[in-house]
PDB file of C-alpha atoms in Angstrom:
ATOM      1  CA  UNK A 283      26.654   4.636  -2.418  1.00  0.00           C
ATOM      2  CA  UNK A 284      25.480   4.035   0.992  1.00  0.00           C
ATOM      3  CA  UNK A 285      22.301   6.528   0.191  1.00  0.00           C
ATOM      4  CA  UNK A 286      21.592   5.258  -3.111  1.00  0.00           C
ATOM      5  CA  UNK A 287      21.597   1.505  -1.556  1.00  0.00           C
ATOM      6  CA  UNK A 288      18.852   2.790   1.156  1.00  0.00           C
ATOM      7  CA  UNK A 289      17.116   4.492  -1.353  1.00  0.00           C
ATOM      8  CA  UNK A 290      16.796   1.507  -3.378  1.00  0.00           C
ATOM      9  CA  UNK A 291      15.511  -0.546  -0.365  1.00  0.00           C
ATOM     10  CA  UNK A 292      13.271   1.853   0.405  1.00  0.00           C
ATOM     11  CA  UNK A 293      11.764   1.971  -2.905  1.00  0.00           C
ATOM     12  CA  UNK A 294      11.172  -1.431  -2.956  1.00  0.00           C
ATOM     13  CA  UNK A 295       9.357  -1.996   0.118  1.00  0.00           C
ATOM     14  CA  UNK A 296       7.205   0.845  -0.520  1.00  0.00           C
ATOM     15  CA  UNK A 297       6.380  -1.077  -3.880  1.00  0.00           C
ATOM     16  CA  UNK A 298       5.779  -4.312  -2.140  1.00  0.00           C
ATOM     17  CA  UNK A 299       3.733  -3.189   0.603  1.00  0.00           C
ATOM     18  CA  UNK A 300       1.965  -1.465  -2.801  1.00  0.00           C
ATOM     19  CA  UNK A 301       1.239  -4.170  -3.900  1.00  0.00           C
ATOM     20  CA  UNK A 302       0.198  -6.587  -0.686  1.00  0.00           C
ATOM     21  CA  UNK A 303      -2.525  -3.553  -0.511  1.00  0.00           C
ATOM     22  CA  UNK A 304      -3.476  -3.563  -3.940  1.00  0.00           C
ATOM     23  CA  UNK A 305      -3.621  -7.657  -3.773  1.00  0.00           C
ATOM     24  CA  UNK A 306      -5.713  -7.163   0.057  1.00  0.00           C
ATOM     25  CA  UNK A 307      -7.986  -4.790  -1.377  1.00  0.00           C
ATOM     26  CA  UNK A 308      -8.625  -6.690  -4.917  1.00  0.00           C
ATOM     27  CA  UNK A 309      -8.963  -9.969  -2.755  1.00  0.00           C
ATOM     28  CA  UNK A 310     -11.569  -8.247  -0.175  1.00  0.00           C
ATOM     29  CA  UNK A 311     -13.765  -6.402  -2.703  1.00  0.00           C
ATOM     30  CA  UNK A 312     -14.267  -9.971  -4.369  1.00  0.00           C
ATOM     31  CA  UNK A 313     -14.758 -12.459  -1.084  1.00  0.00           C
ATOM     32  CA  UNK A 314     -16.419  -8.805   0.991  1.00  0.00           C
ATOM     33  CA  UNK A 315     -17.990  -6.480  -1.297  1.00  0.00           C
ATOM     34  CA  UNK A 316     -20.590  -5.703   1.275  1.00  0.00           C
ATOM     35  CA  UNK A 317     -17.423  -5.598   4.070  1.00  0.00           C
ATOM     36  CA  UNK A 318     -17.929  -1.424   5.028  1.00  0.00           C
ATOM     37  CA  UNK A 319     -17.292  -0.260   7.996  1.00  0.00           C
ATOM     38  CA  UNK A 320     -20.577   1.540   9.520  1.00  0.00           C
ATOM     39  CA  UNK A 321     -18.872   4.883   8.224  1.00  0.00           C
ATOM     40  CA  UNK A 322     -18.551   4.015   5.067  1.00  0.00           C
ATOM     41  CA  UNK A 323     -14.919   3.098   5.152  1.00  0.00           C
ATOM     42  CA  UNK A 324     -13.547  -0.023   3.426  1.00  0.00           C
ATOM     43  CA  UNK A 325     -12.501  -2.363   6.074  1.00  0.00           C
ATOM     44  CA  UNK A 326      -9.146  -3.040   4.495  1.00  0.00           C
ATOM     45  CA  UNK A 327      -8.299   1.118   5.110  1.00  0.00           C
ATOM     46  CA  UNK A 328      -8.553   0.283   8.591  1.00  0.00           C
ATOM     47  CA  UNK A 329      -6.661  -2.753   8.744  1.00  0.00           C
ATOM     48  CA  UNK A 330      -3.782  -0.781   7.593  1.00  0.00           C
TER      49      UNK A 330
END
């Protein structure tokens, strides 16, 4: 029980840190779309 239960926390922070990135990168490309690093690299990659 005591795997499943850390299992199940797991999976949800790796869901909701999912989705913080998806919401970051959404909210970025709208306000930043010219916000590149000078390699090419979205900013937000690197902010992670």
């Amino acid at each position: 029980e005591i795997v499943e239960g850390v299992m199940q926390v797991v999976e949800e922070r790796r869901w909701l840190h999912l989705q913080i990135m998806q919401s970051w990168a959404t909210r970025l490309e709208r306000l930043a779309p010219w916000a590149t690093s000078p390699c090419g690299y979205p900013v937000h990659w690197a902010l992670f």
